[in-house]
C-alpha cells in the first residue's frame, strides 16, 4: 500500500505541475508581457523553488516535523491557486504565483524524504516516479483545452481542486522523525559522494531540458512535423516511462545503483545521437520513446542513491530538487549559446560526449569498487 500511495500522491502533484508549468509562458505572452520580463518571472519561479527545497528540507531535519510542513505547504499552495482563479490584476497574479512556487516545494521534498527512509527504497521511488509520469501526461493533455476555452483562472481552479486531494494523501504518506532520528540527521551533512551525485544530476537535467525545450521545436519546425505531432511525442514518452520506471525499480533491488546511474548516461548519449538522424514522424516517435529508458534508469537510481548517502534525508532531497530548478535556469542559457554559435546538432553531440564521459568514468570507478 505504501507504493500505491506514493504513486497516487505524485500523480496528483505532477498533474497540477503539468497543467500549469507549460501554460505560464503562454499566458504571460497572451498578456503582452515582454520576452525579457517573461524570462525574469520564470527564472524567479525556479529560484524560489530551489530556495524552498533547501529551506524546508533543512528545517524538517532540524525539527523532525515533516507532516506539519507538508500540511502548511499544501494548504498554502491550494489557497494561492484559489486566489489566482479569481479576477486579479497581473502584478498580483505574478506575486502570488512566485509565492506559491516557494511554498509548494516543501511538500514534494518532504514526501520524497519520507519515501527515502526505511526498507524497499528503490520500489518506493519507482512507484513515486511512475505516478509522476502518469500525472504529467494527464495534466499536459487536459490543461491546454481548459486554457483555450475558459482561460488561466479555470486552470488554477482545476489545480486547486486536485491539490486538496493531494494534501490529504501527502500528509498521510509523510512521516515525522523521531528524536533519535532527528539527532542523527545532524551528522549526515553532504558527504563527497552526495556532492558528486548532485553534480551528475545537474548534467543529466540539462539533457532533460534539451529533450523538453529544444528537440520538440526541432521536430515541429525544422523537420516540418507540426507542433501537435511534436508535443504528442512528449506525451507518448510519458506513458512509456511508467513501465520503464517500474522495471528499473525492480532491477535496483539487485544491481548497483551507481551502475544503473552510469547506464542512464550511456542511454542518454544514445538518445542524443539518435536525434541527429531523425528525419520523419515514425523515427521521431521511436527516438522519443527510447527516452523512457533514459528517464526510468536515471530517476530510480539517482533518487534511491540520495537516501543511501546521508541520514539527512530532508536536506539531501531538498538539494536534489534544488539542482533540478537550477539546471532549468542554466540549461536554456548554455544551450542557446551553443546552438547560436555552432548549430543544433553541435548541442546534441556536446551533451552526448559529456554523457559518455560520465558513463566511462562511473564504470571505471565502479569496476575498482570505489562507489
CSV table of C-alpha atoms in Angstrom, one decimal:
chain,number,residue,atom,x,y,z
A,1,UNK,CA,0.0,0.0,0.0
A,2,UNK,CA,2.9,2.4,0.6
A,3,UNK,CA,4.0,2.1,-3.1
A,4,UNK,CA,0.4,2.7,-4.3
A,5,UNK,CA,0.1,5.7,-2.0
A,6,UNK,CA,3.3,7.2,-3.3
A,7,UNK,CA,2.2,6.5,-6.9
A,8,UNK,CA,-1.1,8.4,-6.3
A,9,UNK,CA,0.5,11.4,-4.4
A,10,UNK,CA,3.0,12.1,-7.1
A,11,UNK,CA,0.4,11.5,-9.9
A,12,UNK,CA,-1.7,14.3,-8.3
A,13,UNK,CA,1.3,16.6,-7.8
A,14,UNK,CA,2.6,16.2,-11.3
A,15,UNK,CA,-0.9,16.5,-12.8
A,16,UNK,CA,-1.0,20.0,-11.3
A,17,UNK,CA,2.5,20.8,-12.4
A,18,UNK,CA,1.9,19.5,-15.9
A,19,UNK,CA,-1.3,21.6,-16.1
A,20,UNK,CA,0.4,24.9,-15.1
A,21,UNK,CA,4.2,24.8,-15.9
A,22,UNK,CA,3.9,24.8,-19.7
A,23,UNK,CA,1.0,27.3,-19.6
A,24,UNK,CA,2.6,30.1,-17.6
A,25,UNK,CA,4.8,31.3,-20.5
A,26,UNK,CA,1.9,31.1,-22.9
A,27,UNK,CA,-0.4,33.1,-20.5
A,28,UNK,CA,2.3,35.7,-20.0
A,29,UNK,CA,2.7,36.1,-23.7
A,30,UNK,CA,-1.1,36.4,-24.1
A,31,UNK,CA,-1.0,39.2,-21.6
A,32,UNK,CA,1.6,41.0,-23.7
A,33,UNK,CA,4.4,40.5,-21.2
A,34,UNK,CA,7.8,41.1,-23.0
A,35,UNK,CA,10.3,38.4,-23.6
A,36,UNK,CA,12.8,39.7,-21.0
A,37,UNK,CA,10.1,40.2,-18.4
A,38,UNK,CA,8.8,36.6,-19.0
A,39,UNK,CA,12.4,35.4,-18.5
A,40,UNK,CA,12.7,37.2,-15.2
A,41,UNK,CA,9.4,35.8,-13.9
A,42,UNK,CA,10.2,32.2,-14.9
A,43,UNK,CA,13.7,32.5,-13.5
A,44,UNK,CA,12.3,33.9,-10.3
A,45,UNK,CA,9.9,30.9,-10.1
A,46,UNK,CA,12.8,28.5,-10.5
A,47,UNK,CA,14.9,30.2,-7.9
A,48,UNK,CA,12.0,30.3,-5.5
A,49,UNK,CA,11.5,26.6,-5.9
A,50,UNK,CA,15.3,25.9,-5.4
A,51,UNK,CA,15.5,28.0,-2.3
A,52,UNK,CA,12.3,26.5,-0.9
A,53,UNK,CA,13.5,22.9,-1.4
A,54,UNK,CA,16.7,23.5,0.6
A,55,UNK,CA,15.0,25.6,3.3
A,56,UNK,CA,12.1,23.2,4.1
A,57,UNK,CA,14.3,20.1,3.8
A,58,UNK,CA,16.9,21.6,6.2
A,59,UNK,CA,14.2,22.8,8.6
A,60,UNK,CA,12.5,19.4,8.7
A,61,UNK,CA,15.8,17.7,9.5
A,62,UNK,CA,16.4,20.1,12.4
A,63,UNK,CA,12.9,19.9,13.9
A,64,UNK,CA,11.9,16.4,12.8
A,65,UNK,CA,8.5,17.9,11.9
A,66,UNK,CA,7.7,16.9,8.3
A,67,UNK,CA,3.9,16.4,8.4
A,68,UNK,CA,3.2,19.9,9.7
A,69,UNK,CA,5.3,21.5,7.0
A,70,UNK,CA,3.7,19.3,4.3
A,71,UNK,CA,0.3,20.4,5.5
A,72,UNK,CA,1.2,24.1,5.6
A,73,UNK,CA,2.8,23.8,2.2
A,74,UNK,CA,-0.1,22.1,0.5
A,75,UNK,CA,-2.7,24.3,2.1
A,76,UNK,CA,-0.7,27.4,1.2
A,77,UNK,CA,-0.4,26.3,-2.4
A,78,UNK,CA,-4.1,25.5,-2.6
A,79,UNK,CA,-5.1,28.9,-1.1
A,80,UNK,CA,-2.8,30.7,-3.6
A,81,UNK,CA,-4.3,28.9,-6.6
A,82,UNK,CA,-7.8,29.6,-5.4
A,83,UNK,CA,-7.0,33.3,-5.2
A,84,UNK,CA,-5.4,33.1,-8.6
A,85,UNK,CA,-8.6,31.6,-10.0
A,86,UNK,CA,-10.3,35.0,-9.2
A,87,UNK,CA,-10.1,38.2,-11.2
A,88,UNK,CA,-6.8,39.7,-10.0
A,89,UNK,CA,-4.5,42.2,-11.8
A,90,UNK,CA,-1.4,40.8,-13.5
A,91,UNK,CA,1.2,42.1,-10.9
A,92,UNK,CA,-0.7,40.5,-8.1
A,93,UNK,CA,-1.0,37.3,-10.1
A,94,UNK,CA,2.7,37.1,-10.7
A,95,UNK,CA,3.5,37.8,-7.0
A,96,UNK,CA,1.1,35.1,-5.8
A,97,UNK,CA,2.5,32.7,-8.3
A,98,UNK,CA,6.1,33.3,-7.1
A,99,UNK,CA,5.0,32.8,-3.5
A,100,UNK,CA,3.2,29.6,-4.4
A,101,UNK,CA,6.5,28.3,-6.0
A,102,UNK,CA,8.3,28.9,-2.7
A,103,UNK,CA,5.6,27.2,-0.7
A,104,UNK,CA,4.9,24.3,-2.9
A,105,UNK,CA,8.4,22.7,-2.9
A,106,UNK,CA,8.1,21.8,0.8
A,107,UNK,CA,5.5,19.0,0.4
A,108,UNK,CA,7.2,17.5,-2.7
A,109,UNK,CA,10.6,17.4,-1.0
A,110,UNK,CA,9.4,16.0,2.3
A,111,UNK,CA,7.3,13.3,0.7
A,112,UNK,CA,10.5,12.2,-1.1
A,113,UNK,CA,12.4,12.3,2.1
A,114,UNK,CA,9.9,10.1,3.8
A,115,UNK,CA,9.9,7.7,0.9
A,116,UNK,CA,13.7,7.5,1.1
A,117,UNK,CA,13.6,6.1,4.7
A,118,UNK,CA,13.0,2.5,5.7
A,119,UNK,CA,13.1,-0.6,3.5
A,120,UNK,CA,12.4,-1.0,-0.2
A,121,UNK,CA,13.6,2.5,-1.2
A,122,UNK,CA,14.0,1.6,-4.9
A,123,UNK,CA,10.5,0.2,-5.1
A,124,UNK,CA,9.1,3.3,-3.3
A,125,UNK,CA,10.9,5.6,-5.6
A,126,UNK,CA,9.8,3.6,-8.6
A,127,UNK,CA,6.2,4.0,-7.6
A,128,UNK,CA,6.7,7.7,-6.8
A,129,UNK,CA,8.2,8.5,-10.3
A,130,UNK,CA,5.8,6.2,-12.2
A,131,UNK,CA,2.9,8.2,-10.7
A,132,UNK,CA,4.7,11.4,-11.7
A,133,UNK,CA,4.9,10.3,-15.3
A,134,UNK,CA,1.1,9.5,-15.3
A,135,UNK,CA,0.2,12.8,-13.7
A,136,UNK,CA,2.4,14.9,-16.1
A,137,UNK,CA,1.0,13.1,-19.2
A,138,UNK,CA,-2.6,13.7,-17.9
A,139,UNK,CA,-2.1,17.3,-16.8
A,140,UNK,CA,-0.5,18.5,-20.0
A,141,UNK,CA,-3.2,16.8,-22.1
A,142,UNK,CA,-6.1,18.5,-20.1
A,143,UNK,CA,-4.8,22.0,-19.4
A,144,UNK,CA,-4.4,23.2,-23.0
A,145,UNK,CA,-8.1,22.6,-23.8
A,146,UNK,CA,-9.2,24.1,-20.5
A,147,UNK,CA,-7.0,27.2,-21.1
A,148,UNK,CA,-8.3,27.8,-24.6
A,149,UNK,CA,-11.9,27.5,-23.6
A,150,UNK,CA,-12.0,29.1,-20.1
A,151,UNK,CA,-8.7,30.9,-19.5
A,152,UNK,CA,-6.0,30.6,-16.9
A,153,UNK,CA,-8.4,31.1,-14.0
A,154,UNK,CA,-10.1,27.8,-14.8
A,155,UNK,CA,-6.8,26.0,-14.9
A,156,UNK,CA,-5.9,27.4,-11.4
A,157,UNK,CA,-9.2,26.4,-10.0
A,158,UNK,CA,-8.9,22.9,-11.5
A,159,UNK,CA,-5.4,22.7,-10.0
A,160,UNK,CA,-6.7,23.8,-6.5
A,161,UNK,CA,-9.3,21.1,-6.5
A,162,UNK,CA,-6.8,18.4,-7.2
A,163,UNK,CA,-4.4,19.9,-4.7
A,164,UNK,CA,-7.0,19.4,-2.0
A,165,UNK,CA,-6.9,15.6,-2.6
A,166,UNK,CA,-3.1,15.8,-2.8
A,167,UNK,CA,-2.9,17.5,0.6
A,168,UNK,CA,-4.7,14.5,2.2
A,169,UNK,CA,-2.5,11.9,0.5
A,170,UNK,CA,0.8,13.8,1.1
A,171,UNK,CA,0.0,14.2,4.8
A,172,UNK,CA,-0.7,10.5,5.1
A,173,UNK,CA,2.4,9.5,3.1
A,174,UNK,CA,4.8,11.7,5.1
A,175,UNK,CA,6.3,10.7,8.4
A,176,UNK,CA,7.9,12.7,11.2
A,177,UNK,CA,11.3,12.0,12.5
A,178,UNK,CA,11.7,10.6,16.0
A,179,UNK,CA,14.0,12.5,18.4
A,180,UNK,CA,16.7,9.9,17.8
A,181,UNK,CA,16.4,10.2,14.0
A,182,UNK,CA,16.4,14.0,14.2
A,183,UNK,CA,19.7,13.9,16.2
A,184,UNK,CA,21.3,11.5,13.7
A,185,UNK,CA,20.5,13.9,10.8
A,186,UNK,CA,22.9,16.4,12.2
A,187,UNK,CA,25.7,14.1,11.4
A,188,UNK,CA,24.6,13.4,7.9
A,189,UNK,CA,25.7,16.5,6.1
A,190,UNK,CA,26.9,16.5,2.5
A,191,UNK,CA,29.5,13.7,2.0
A,192,UNK,CA,31.7,13.8,-1.1
A,193,UNK,CA,29.7,11.1,-2.9
A,194,UNK,CA,26.5,13.0,-2.4
A,195,UNK,CA,28.1,16.2,-3.9
A,196,UNK,CA,29.3,14.1,-6.8
A,197,UNK,CA,25.7,12.8,-7.3
A,198,UNK,CA,24.3,16.3,-7.3
A,199,UNK,CA,26.8,17.4,-9.9
A,200,UNK,CA,25.8,14.4,-12.1
A,201,UNK,CA,22.1,15.2,-11.6
A,202,UNK,CA,22.8,18.8,-12.9
A,203,UNK,CA,24.4,17.4,-16.1
A,204,UNK,CA,21.5,15.0,-16.6
A,205,UNK,CA,18.8,17.6,-16.1
A,206,UNK,CA,20.5,19.7,-18.7
A,207,UNK,CA,19.9,16.8,-21.1
A,208,UNK,CA,16.3,16.6,-19.9
A,209,UNK,CA,15.8,20.3,-20.6
A,210,UNK,CA,17.0,19.9,-24.1
A,211,UNK,CA,14.6,17.0,-24.6
A,212,UNK,CA,11.7,19.1,-23.4
A,213,UNK,CA,12.5,22.5,-24.8
A,214,UNK,CA,14.7,22.1,-27.9
A,215,UNK,CA,14.0,18.7,-29.5
A,216,UNK,CA,10.2,19.2,-29.9
A,217,UNK,CA,10.6,22.6,-31.8
A,218,UNK,CA,13.2,20.9,-34.0
A,219,UNK,CA,10.7,18.2,-34.8
A,220,UNK,CA,7.9,20.7,-35.3
A,221,UNK,CA,9.6,23.3,-37.5
A,222,UNK,CA,13.0,22.0,-38.8
A,223,UNK,CA,11.6,18.6,-39.8
A,224,UNK,CA,8.1,20.1,-40.5
A,225,UNK,CA,6.2,17.5,-38.5
A,226,UNK,CA,4.0,20.1,-36.9
A,227,UNK,CA,3.6,21.3,-33.3
A,228,UNK,CA,0.8,18.9,-32.5
A,229,UNK,CA,2.9,15.9,-33.5
A,230,UNK,CA,6.0,17.2,-31.7
A,231,UNK,CA,4.0,17.6,-28.4
A,232,UNK,CA,2.4,14.2,-28.9
A,233,UNK,CA,5.9,12.6,-28.9
A,234,UNK,CA,6.4,14.0,-25.3
A,235,UNK,CA,3.1,12.6,-24.2
A,236,UNK,CA,4.0,9.2,-25.8
A,237,UNK,CA,7.2,9.2,-23.8
A,238,UNK,CA,5.5,9.9,-20.5
A,239,UNK,CA,3.2,6.9,-20.9
A,240,UNK,CA,6.2,4.6,-21.7
A,241,UNK,CA,8.1,5.9,-18.7
A,242,UNK,CA,5.6,4.2,-16.3
A,243,UNK,CA,6.6,0.6,-17.1
A,244,UNK,CA,10.2,1.6,-17.6
A,245,UNK,CA,10.4,3.2,-14.1
A,246,UNK,CA,8.7,0.2,-12.5
A,247,UNK,CA,11.1,-2.2,-14.3
A,248,UNK,CA,14.2,-0.3,-13.2
A,249,UNK,CA,12.9,-0.1,-9.6
A,250,UNK,CA,12.9,-3.9,-9.5
A,251,UNK,CA,16.4,-4.0,-11.1
A,252,UNK,CA,17.7,-1.6,-8.5
A,253,UNK,CA,17.0,-4.2,-5.7
A,254,UNK,CA,19.8,-6.3,-7.1
A,255,UNK,CA,22.1,-4.2,-9.2
A,256,UNK,CA,24.3,-1.4,-8.0
A,257,UNK,CA,22.5,2.0,-8.1
A,258,UNK,CA,25.8,3.6,-9.3
A,259,UNK,CA,25.8,1.1,-12.2
A,260,UNK,CA,22.2,2.0,-13.1
A,261,UNK,CA,23.1,5.7,-12.9
A,262,UNK,CA,26.1,5.0,-15.3
A,263,UNK,CA,23.7,3.2,-17.6
A,264,UNK,CA,21.3,6.2,-17.7
A,265,UNK,CA,24.1,8.4,-19.0
A,266,UNK,CA,25.0,5.8,-21.7
A,267,UNK,CA,21.4,5.7,-22.8
A,268,UNK,CA,21.2,9.5,-22.7
A,269,UNK,CA,24.2,9.7,-25.1
A,270,UNK,CA,22.5,7.2,-27.4
A,271,UNK,CA,19.2,9.2,-27.3
A,272,UNK,CA,21.0,12.5,-28.2
A,273,UNK,CA,23.0,10.9,-31.0
A,274,UNK,CA,19.9,9.2,-32.4
A,275,UNK,CA,18.2,12.6,-32.6
A,276,UNK,CA,20.9,13.8,-35.0
A,277,UNK,CA,19.5,11.4,-37.6
A,278,UNK,CA,15.7,11.7,-37.1
A,279,UNK,CA,14.0,12.6,-40.4
A,280,UNK,CA,10.3,11.6,-40.2
A,281,UNK,CA,7.4,11.1,-37.8
A,282,UNK,CA,8.0,7.4,-37.2
A,283,UNK,CA,11.6,8.0,-36.3
A,284,UNK,CA,10.7,10.9,-34.0
A,285,UNK,CA,8.3,8.7,-32.0
A,286,UNK,CA,10.8,5.8,-31.9
A,287,UNK,CA,13.6,8.0,-30.6
A,288,UNK,CA,11.5,10.0,-28.1
A,289,UNK,CA,10.0,6.7,-26.9
A,290,UNK,CA,13.6,5.5,-26.3
A,291,UNK,CA,13.9,8.3,-23.8
A,292,UNK,CA,11.6,6.4,-21.4
A,293,UNK,CA,14.6,4.1,-20.7
A,294,UNK,CA,16.8,7.0,-20.1
A,295,UNK,CA,14.4,8.6,-17.6
A,296,UNK,CA,13.5,5.3,-16.0
A,297,UNK,CA,17.1,4.3,-15.2
A,298,UNK,CA,18.1,7.8,-14.0
A,299,UNK,CA,15.1,8.7,-11.8
A,300,UNK,CA,15.1,5.5,-9.9
A,301,UNK,CA,18.9,5.2,-9.4
A,302,UNK,CA,19.6,8.9,-8.5
A,303,UNK,CA,16.7,9.3,-6.1
A,304,UNK,CA,17.5,6.0,-4.4
A,305,UNK,CA,21.2,6.9,-4.0
A,306,UNK,CA,20.3,10.1,-2.2
A,307,UNK,CA,18.8,8.1,0.7
A,308,UNK,CA,21.9,5.8,0.8
A,309,UNK,CA,24.5,8.6,1.0
A,310,UNK,CA,23.3,10.5,4.1
A,311,UNK,CA,21.0,10.4,7.1
A,312,UNK,CA,19.9,14.0,6.5
A,313,UNK,CA,17.2,13.0,4.0
A,314,UNK,CA,15.2,16.3,4.2
A,315,UNK,CA,18.3,18.4,3.4
A,316,UNK,CA,19.6,16.0,0.8
A,317,UNK,CA,16.3,15.7,-1.1
A,318,UNK,CA,15.9,19.4,-0.8
A,319,UNK,CA,19.3,19.8,-2.5
A,320,UNK,CA,18.4,17.2,-5.1
A,321,UNK,CA,15.2,19.1,-6.1
A,322,UNK,CA,17.1,22.4,-5.9
A,323,UNK,CA,19.5,21.1,-8.5
A,324,UNK,CA,16.6,20.4,-10.9
A,325,UNK,CA,15.5,24.1,-10.6
A,326,UNK,CA,19.0,25.5,-11.0
A,327,UNK,CA,19.6,23.3,-14.1
A,328,UNK,CA,16.3,24.5,-15.6
A,329,UNK,CA,17.7,28.1,-15.3
A,330,UNK,CA,21.2,27.3,-16.6
A,331,UNK,CA,20.5,24.8,-19.4
A,332,UNK,CA,18.5,27.1,-21.7
A,333,UNK,CA,21.2,29.8,-21.5
A,334,UNK,CA,24.0,27.3,-22.2
A,335,UNK,CA,22.0,25.5,-24.9
A,336,UNK,CA,21.0,28.7,-26.7
A,337,UNK,CA,24.6,29.8,-26.8
A,338,UNK,CA,25.8,26.6,-28.3
A,339,UNK,CA,23.0,26.5,-30.9
A,340,UNK,CA,23.6,30.1,-31.8
A,341,UNK,CA,27.3,29.6,-32.3
A,342,UNK,CA,27.6,26.1,-33.7
A,343,UNK,CA,24.1,24.7,-34.5
A,344,UNK,CA,21.5,22.3,-33.2
A,345,UNK,CA,23.5,19.1,-33.8
A,346,UNK,CA,26.5,20.5,-32.1
A,347,UNK,CA,24.5,20.8,-28.9
A,348,UNK,CA,23.4,17.2,-29.1
A,349,UNK,CA,27.0,16.0,-29.8
A,350,UNK,CA,28.4,18.1,-26.9
A,351,UNK,CA,25.9,16.6,-24.4
A,352,UNK,CA,26.4,13.1,-25.8
A,353,UNK,CA,30.1,13.3,-25.4
A,354,UNK,CA,29.7,14.6,-21.8
A,355,UNK,CA,27.3,11.8,-21.1
A,356,UNK,CA,29.6,9.1,-22.5
A,357,UNK,CA,32.5,10.5,-20.5
A,358,UNK,CA,30.4,10.3,-17.3
A,359,UNK,CA,29.4,6.7,-18.2
A,360,UNK,CA,33.0,5.8,-18.7
A,361,UNK,CA,34.2,7.4,-15.5
A,362,UNK,CA,31.5,5.8,-13.4
A,363,UNK,CA,32.1,2.4,-15.0
A,364,UNK,CA,35.8,2.6,-14.4
A,365,UNK,CA,35.4,3.7,-10.8
A,366,UNK,CA,32.7,1.1,-10.2
A,367,UNK,CA,34.9,-1.7,-11.5
A,368,UNK,CA,37.5,-0.7,-8.9
A,369,UNK,CA,34.7,-0.9,-6.4
A,370,UNK,CA,35.1,2.7,-5.2
A,371,UNK,CA,31.4,3.5,-5.5
